[in-house]
mmCIF file of N, CA and C in Angstrom:
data_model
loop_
_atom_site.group_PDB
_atom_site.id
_atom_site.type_symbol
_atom_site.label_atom_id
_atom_site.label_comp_id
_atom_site.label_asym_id
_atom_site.label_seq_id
_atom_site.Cartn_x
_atom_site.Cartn_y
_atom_site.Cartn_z
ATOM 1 N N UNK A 1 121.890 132.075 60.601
ATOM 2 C CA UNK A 1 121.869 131.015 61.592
ATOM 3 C C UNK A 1 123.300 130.778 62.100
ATOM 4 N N UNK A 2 123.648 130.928 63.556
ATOM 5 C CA UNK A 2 124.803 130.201 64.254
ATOM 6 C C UNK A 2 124.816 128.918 64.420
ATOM 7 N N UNK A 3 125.876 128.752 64.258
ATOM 8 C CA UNK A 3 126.075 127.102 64.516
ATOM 9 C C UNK A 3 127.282 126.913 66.024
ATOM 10 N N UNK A 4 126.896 126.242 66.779
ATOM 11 C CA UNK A 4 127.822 126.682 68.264
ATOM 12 C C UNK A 4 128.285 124.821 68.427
ATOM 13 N N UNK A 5 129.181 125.144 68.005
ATOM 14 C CA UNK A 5 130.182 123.469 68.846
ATOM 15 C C UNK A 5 131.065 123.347 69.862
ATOM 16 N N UNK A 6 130.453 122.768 70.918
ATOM 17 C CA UNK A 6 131.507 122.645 72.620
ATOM 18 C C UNK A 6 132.335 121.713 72.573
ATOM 19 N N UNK A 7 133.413 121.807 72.539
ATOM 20 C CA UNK A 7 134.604 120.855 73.210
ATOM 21 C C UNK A 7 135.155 120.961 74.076
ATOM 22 N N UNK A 8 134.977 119.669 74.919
ATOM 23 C CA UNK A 8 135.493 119.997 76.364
ATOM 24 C C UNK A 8 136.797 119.332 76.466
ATOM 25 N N UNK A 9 138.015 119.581 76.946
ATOM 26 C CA UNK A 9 139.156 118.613 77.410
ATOM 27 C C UNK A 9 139.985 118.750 78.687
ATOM 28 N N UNK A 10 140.218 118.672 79.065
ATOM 29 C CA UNK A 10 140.724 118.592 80.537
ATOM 30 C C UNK A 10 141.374 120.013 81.384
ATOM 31 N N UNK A 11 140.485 120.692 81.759
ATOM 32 C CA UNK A 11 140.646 121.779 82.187
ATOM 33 C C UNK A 11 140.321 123.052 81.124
ATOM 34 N N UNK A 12 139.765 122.828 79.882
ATOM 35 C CA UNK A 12 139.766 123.915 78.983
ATOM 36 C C UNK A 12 138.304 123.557 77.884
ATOM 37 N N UNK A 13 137.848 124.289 77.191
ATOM 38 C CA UNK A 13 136.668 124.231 76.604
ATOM 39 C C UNK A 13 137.120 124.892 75.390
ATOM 40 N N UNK A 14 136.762 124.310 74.045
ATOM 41 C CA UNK A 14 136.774 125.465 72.466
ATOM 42 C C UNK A 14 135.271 125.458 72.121
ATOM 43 N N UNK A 15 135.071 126.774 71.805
ATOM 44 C CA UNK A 15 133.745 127.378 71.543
ATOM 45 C C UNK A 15 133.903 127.497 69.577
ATOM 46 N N UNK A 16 133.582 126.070 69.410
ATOM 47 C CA UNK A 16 133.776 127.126 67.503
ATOM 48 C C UNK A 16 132.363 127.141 66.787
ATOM 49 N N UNK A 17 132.458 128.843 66.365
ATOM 50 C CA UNK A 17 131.375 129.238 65.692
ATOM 51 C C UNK A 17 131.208 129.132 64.232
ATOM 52 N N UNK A 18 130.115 128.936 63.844
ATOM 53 C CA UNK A 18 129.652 129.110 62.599
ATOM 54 C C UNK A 18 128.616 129.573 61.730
ATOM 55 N N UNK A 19 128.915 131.022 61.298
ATOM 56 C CA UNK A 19 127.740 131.515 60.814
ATOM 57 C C UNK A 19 127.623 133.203 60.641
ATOM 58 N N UNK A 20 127.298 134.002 61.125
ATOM 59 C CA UNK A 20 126.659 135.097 61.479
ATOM 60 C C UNK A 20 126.177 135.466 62.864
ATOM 61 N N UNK A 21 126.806 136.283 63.338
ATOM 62 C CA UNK A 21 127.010 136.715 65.008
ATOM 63 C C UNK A 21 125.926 138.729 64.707
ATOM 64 N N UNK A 22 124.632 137.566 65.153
ATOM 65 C CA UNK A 22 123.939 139.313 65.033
ATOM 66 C C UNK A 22 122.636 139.194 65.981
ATOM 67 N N UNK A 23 122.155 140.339 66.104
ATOM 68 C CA UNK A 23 121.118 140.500 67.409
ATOM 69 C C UNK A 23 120.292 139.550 67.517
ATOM 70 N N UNK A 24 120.068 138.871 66.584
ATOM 71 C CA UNK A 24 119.044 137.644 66.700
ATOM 72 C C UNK A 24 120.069 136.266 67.284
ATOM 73 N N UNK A 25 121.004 136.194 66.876
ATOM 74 C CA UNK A 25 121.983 135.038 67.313
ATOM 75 C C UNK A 25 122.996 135.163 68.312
ATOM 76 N N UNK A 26 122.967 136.180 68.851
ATOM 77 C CA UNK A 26 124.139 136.614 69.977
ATOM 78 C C UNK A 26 123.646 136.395 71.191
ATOM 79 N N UNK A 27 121.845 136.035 72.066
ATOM 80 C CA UNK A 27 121.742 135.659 72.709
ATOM 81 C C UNK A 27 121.706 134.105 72.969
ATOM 82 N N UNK A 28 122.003 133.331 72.342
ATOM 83 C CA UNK A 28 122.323 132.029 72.158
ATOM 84 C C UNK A 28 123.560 132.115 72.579
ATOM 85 N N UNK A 29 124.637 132.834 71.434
ATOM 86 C CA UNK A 29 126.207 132.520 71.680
ATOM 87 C C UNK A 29 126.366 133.210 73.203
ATOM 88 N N UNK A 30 125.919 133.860 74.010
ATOM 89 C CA UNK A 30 125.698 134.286 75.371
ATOM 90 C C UNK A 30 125.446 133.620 76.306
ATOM 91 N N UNK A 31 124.428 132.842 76.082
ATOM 92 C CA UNK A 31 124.090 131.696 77.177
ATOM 93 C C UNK A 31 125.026 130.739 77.028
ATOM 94 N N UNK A 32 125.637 129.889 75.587
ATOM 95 C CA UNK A 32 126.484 128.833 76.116
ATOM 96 C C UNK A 32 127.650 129.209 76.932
ATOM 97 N N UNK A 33 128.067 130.618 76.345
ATOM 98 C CA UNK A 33 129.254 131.325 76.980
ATOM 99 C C UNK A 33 129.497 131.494 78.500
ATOM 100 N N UNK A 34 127.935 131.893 78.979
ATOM 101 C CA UNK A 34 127.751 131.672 80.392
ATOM 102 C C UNK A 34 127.660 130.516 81.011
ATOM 103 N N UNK A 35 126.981 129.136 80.084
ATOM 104 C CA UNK A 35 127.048 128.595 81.020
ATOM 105 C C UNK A 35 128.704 127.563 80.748
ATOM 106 N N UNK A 36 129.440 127.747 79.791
ATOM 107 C CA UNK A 36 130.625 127.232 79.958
ATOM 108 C C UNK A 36 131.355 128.463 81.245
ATOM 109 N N UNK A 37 131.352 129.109 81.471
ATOM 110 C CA UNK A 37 131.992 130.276 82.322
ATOM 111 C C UNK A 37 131.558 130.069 84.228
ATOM 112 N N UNK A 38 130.315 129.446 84.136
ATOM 113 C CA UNK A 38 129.479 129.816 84.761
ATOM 114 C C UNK A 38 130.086 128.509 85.785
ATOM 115 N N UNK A 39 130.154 127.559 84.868
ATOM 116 C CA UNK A 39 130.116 126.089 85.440
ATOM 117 C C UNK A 39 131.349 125.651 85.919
ATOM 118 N N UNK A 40 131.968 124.142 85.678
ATOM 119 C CA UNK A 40 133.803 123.776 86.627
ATOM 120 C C UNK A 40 134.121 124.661 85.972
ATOM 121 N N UNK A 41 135.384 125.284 86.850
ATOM 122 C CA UNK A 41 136.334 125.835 86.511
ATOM 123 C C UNK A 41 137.398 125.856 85.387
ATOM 124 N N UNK A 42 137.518 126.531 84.731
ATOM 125 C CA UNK A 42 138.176 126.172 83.192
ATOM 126 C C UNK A 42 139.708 126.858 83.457
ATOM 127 N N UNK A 43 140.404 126.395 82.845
ATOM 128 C CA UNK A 43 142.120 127.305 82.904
ATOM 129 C C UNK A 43 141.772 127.948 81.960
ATOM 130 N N UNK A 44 141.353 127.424 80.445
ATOM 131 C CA UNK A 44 141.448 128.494 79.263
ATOM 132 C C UNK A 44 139.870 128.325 78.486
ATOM 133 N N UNK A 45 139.293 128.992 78.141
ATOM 134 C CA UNK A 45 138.638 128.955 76.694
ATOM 135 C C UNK A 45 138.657 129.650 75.223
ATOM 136 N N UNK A 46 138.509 128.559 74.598
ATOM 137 C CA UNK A 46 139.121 129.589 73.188
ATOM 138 C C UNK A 46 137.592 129.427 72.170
ATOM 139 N N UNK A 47 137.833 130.640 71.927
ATOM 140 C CA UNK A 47 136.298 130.916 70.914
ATOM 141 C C UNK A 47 137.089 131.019 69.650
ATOM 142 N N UNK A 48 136.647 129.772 68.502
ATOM 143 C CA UNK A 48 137.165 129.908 67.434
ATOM 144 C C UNK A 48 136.220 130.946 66.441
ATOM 145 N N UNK A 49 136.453 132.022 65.561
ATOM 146 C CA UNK A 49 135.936 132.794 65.160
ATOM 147 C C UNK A 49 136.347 132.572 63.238
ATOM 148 N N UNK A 50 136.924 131.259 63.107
ATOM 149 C CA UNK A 50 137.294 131.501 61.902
ATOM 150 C C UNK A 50 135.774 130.977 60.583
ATOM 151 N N UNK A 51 135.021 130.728 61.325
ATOM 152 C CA UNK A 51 133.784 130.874 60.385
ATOM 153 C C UNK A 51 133.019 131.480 60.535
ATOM 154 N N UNK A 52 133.392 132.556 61.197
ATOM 155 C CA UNK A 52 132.301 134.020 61.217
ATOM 156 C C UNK A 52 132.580 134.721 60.189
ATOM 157 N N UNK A 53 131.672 135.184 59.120
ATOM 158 C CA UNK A 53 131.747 136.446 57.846
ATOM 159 C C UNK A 53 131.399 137.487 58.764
ATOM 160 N N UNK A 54 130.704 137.230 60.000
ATOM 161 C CA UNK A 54 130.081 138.808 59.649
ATOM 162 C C UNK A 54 129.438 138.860 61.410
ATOM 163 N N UNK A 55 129.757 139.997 61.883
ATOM 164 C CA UNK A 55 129.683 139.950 63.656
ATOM 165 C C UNK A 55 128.895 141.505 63.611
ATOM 166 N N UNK A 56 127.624 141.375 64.299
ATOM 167 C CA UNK A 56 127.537 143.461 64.659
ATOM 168 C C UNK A 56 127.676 143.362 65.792
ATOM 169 N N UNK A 57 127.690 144.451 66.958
ATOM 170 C CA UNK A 57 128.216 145.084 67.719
ATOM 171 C C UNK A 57 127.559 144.312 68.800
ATOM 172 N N UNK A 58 126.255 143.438 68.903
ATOM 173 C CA UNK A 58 125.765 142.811 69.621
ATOM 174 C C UNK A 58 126.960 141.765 69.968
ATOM 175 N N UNK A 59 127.834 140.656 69.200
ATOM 176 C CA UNK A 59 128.348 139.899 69.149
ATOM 177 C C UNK A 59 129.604 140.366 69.892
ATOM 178 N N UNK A 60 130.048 141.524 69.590
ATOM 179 C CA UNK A 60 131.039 142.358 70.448
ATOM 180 C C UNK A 60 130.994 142.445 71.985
ATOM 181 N N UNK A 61 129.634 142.717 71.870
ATOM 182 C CA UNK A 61 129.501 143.347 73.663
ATOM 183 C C UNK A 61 128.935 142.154 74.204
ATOM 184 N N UNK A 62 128.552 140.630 73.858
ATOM 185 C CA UNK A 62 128.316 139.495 74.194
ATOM 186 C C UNK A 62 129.657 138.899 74.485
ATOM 187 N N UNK A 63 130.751 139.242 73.181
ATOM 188 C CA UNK A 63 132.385 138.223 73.818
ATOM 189 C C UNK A 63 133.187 139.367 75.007
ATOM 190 N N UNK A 64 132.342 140.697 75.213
ATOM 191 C CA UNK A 64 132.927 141.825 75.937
ATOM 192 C C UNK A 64 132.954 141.114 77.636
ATOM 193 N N UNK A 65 131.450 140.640 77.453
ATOM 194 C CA UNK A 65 130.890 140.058 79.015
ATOM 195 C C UNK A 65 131.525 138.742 79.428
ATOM 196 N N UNK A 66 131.311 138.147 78.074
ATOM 197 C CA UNK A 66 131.997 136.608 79.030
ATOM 198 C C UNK A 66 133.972 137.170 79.089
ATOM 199 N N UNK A 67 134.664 138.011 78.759
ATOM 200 C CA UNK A 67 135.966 138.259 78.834
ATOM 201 C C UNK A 67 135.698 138.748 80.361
ATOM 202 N N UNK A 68 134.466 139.603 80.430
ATOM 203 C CA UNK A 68 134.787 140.625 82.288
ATOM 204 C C UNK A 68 134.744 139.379 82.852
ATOM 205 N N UNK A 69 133.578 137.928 82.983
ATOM 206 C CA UNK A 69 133.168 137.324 83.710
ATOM 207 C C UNK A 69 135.016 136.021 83.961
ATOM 208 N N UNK A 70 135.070 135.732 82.220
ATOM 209 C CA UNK A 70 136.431 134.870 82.670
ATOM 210 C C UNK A 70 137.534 135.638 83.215
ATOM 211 N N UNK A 71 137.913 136.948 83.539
ATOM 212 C CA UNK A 71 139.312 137.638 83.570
ATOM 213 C C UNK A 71 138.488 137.502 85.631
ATOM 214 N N UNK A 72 137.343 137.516 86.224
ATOM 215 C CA UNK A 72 136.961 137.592 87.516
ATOM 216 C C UNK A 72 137.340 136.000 87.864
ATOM 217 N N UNK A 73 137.019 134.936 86.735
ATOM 218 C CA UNK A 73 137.154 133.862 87.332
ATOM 219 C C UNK A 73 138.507 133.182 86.637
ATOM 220 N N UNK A 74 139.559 133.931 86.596
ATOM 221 C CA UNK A 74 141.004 133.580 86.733
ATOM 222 C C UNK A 74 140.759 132.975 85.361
ATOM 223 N N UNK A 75 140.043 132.714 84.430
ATOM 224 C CA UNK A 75 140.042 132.171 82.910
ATOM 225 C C UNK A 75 140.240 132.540 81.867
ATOM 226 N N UNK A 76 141.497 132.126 81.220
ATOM 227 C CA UNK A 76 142.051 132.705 80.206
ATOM 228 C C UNK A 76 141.292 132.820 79.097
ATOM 229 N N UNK A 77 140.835 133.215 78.172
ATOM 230 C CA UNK A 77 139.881 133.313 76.953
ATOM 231 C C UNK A 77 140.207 134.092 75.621
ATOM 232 N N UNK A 78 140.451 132.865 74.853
ATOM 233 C CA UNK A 78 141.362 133.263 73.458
ATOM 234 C C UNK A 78 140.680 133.428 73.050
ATOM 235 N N UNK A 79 140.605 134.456 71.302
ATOM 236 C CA UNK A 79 140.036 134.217 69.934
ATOM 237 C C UNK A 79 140.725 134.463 69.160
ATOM 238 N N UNK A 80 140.259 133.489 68.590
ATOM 239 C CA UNK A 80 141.112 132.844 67.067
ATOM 240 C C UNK A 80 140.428 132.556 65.897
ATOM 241 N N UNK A 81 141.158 133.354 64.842
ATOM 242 C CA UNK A 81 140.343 133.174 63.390
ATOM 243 C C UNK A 81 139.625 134.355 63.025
ATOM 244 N N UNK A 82 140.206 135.291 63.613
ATOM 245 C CA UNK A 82 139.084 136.795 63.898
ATOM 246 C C UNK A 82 139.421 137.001 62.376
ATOM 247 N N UNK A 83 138.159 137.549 61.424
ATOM 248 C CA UNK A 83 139.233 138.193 60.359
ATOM 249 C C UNK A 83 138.103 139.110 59.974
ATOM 250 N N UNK A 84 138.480 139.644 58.565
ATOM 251 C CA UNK A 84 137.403 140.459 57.958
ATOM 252 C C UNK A 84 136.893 141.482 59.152
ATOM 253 N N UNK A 85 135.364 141.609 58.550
ATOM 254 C CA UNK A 85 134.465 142.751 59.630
ATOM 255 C C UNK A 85 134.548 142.088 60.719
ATOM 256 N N UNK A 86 134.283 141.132 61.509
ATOM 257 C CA UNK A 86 134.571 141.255 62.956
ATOM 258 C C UNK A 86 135.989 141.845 63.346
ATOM 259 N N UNK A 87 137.186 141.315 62.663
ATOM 260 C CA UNK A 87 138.310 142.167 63.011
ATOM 261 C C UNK A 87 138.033 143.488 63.590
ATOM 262 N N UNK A 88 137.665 143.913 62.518
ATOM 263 C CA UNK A 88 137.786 145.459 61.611
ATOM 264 C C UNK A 88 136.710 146.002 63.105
ATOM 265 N N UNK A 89 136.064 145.518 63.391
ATOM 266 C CA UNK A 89 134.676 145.966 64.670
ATOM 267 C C UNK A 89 135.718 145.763 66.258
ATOM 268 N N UNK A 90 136.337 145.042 66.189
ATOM 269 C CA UNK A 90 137.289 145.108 67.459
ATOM 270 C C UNK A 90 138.406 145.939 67.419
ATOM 271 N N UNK A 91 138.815 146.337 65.934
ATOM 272 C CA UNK A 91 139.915 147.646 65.908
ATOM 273 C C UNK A 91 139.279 148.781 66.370
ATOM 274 N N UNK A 92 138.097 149.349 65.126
ATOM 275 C CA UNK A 92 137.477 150.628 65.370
ATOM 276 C C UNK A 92 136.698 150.651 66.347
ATOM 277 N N UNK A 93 136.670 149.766 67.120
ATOM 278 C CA UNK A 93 136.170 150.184 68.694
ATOM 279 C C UNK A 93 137.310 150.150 69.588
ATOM 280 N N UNK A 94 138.232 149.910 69.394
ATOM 281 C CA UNK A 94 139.290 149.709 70.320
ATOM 282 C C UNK A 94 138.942 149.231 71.730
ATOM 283 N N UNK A 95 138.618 148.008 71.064
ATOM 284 C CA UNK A 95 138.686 146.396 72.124
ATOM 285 C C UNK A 95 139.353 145.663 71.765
ATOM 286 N N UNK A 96 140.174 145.355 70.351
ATOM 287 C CA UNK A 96 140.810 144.282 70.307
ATOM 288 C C UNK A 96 142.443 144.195 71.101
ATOM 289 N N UNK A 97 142.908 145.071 71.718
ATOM 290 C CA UNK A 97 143.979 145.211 72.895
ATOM 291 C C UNK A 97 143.150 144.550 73.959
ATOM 292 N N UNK A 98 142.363 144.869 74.231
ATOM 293 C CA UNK A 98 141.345 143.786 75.658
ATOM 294 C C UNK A 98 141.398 142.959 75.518
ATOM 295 N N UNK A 99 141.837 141.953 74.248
ATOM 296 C CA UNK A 99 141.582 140.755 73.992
ATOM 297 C C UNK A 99 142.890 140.116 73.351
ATOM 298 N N UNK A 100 144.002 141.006 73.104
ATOM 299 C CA UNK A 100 145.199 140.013 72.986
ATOM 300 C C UNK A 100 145.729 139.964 74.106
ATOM 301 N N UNK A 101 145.655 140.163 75.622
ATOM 302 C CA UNK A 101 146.313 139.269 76.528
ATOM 303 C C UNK A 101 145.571 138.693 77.396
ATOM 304 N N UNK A 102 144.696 137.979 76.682
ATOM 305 C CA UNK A 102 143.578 137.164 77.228
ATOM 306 C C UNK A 102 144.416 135.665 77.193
ATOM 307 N N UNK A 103 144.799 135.113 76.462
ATOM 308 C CA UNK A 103 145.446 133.742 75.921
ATOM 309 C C UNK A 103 146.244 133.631 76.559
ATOM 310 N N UNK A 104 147.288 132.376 76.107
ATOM 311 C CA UNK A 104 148.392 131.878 77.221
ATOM 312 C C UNK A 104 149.572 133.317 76.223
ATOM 313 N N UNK A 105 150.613 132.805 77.239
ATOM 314 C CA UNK A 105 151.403 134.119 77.044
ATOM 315 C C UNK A 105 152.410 133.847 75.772
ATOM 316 N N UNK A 106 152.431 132.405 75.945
ATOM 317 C CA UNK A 106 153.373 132.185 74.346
ATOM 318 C C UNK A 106 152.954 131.864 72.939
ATOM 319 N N UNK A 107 151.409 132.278 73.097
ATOM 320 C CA UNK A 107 150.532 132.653 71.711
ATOM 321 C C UNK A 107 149.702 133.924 71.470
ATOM 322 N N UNK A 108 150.075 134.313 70.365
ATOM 323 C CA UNK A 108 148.671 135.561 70.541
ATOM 324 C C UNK A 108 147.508 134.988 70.791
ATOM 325 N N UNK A 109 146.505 135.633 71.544
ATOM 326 C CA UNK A 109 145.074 135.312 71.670
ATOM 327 C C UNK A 109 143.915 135.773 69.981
ATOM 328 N N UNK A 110 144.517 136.609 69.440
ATOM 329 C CA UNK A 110 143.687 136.897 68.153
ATOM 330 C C UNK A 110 144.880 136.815 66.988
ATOM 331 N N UNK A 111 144.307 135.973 66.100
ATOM 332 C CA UNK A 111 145.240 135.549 65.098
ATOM 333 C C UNK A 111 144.368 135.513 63.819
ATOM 334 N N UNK A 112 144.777 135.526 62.783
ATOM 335 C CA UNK A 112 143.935 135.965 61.447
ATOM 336 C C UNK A 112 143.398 134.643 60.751
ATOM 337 N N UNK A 113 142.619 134.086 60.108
ATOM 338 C CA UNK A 113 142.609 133.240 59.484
ATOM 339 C C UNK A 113 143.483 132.936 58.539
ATOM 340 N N UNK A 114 143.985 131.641 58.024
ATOM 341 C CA UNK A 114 144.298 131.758 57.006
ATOM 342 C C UNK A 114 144.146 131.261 55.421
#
């Protein structure tokens, strides 16, 4: 089961997850993604990832789409807290370079838990 919490603050939205990111739960984390993306205009969104154990490739190619859709609508889109196997799934696919200059420029966009 995912657990999806929206925070909105003035020009920016945090997406923090909790749970397990897999074919049964990745069309959920998809739709809020769209419709935070979809809707006002955001400067940044940051998807916190530090309570994910465990992401398959569905969850990948779900944060793949909302990155094409925010990088079209000028929106910066961090993740943070990546660790373990989701890491490890954005190295050995070589996407996680797609996704460190997503963020503002004087933070990395993917940072490890700690």
């Amino acid at each position: 089961m995912l657990k999806i919490t929206v925070t909105r603050s003035e020009g920016a939205a945090q997406l923090c997850l909790s749970g397990r990111i897999t074919i049964d739960s990745s069309p959920e984390l998809r739709e809020q993604l769209l419709a935070l993306l979809s809707g006002e205009p955001l400067d940044g969104l940051t998807v916190d990832l530090s309570n994910v154990p465990y992401m398959d490739l569905s969850g990948i190619a779900t944060l793949l789409e909302a990155l094409k859709i925010a990088r079209r609508r000028k929106t910066g889109l961090q993740l943070t807290g990546l660790h373990d196997r989701p890491r490890y799934l954005f190295e050995v696919t070589g996407l996680l370079s797609l996704f460190e200059n997503c963020g503002p420029v004087s933070a990395p966009s993917i940072q490890k838990a700690q």
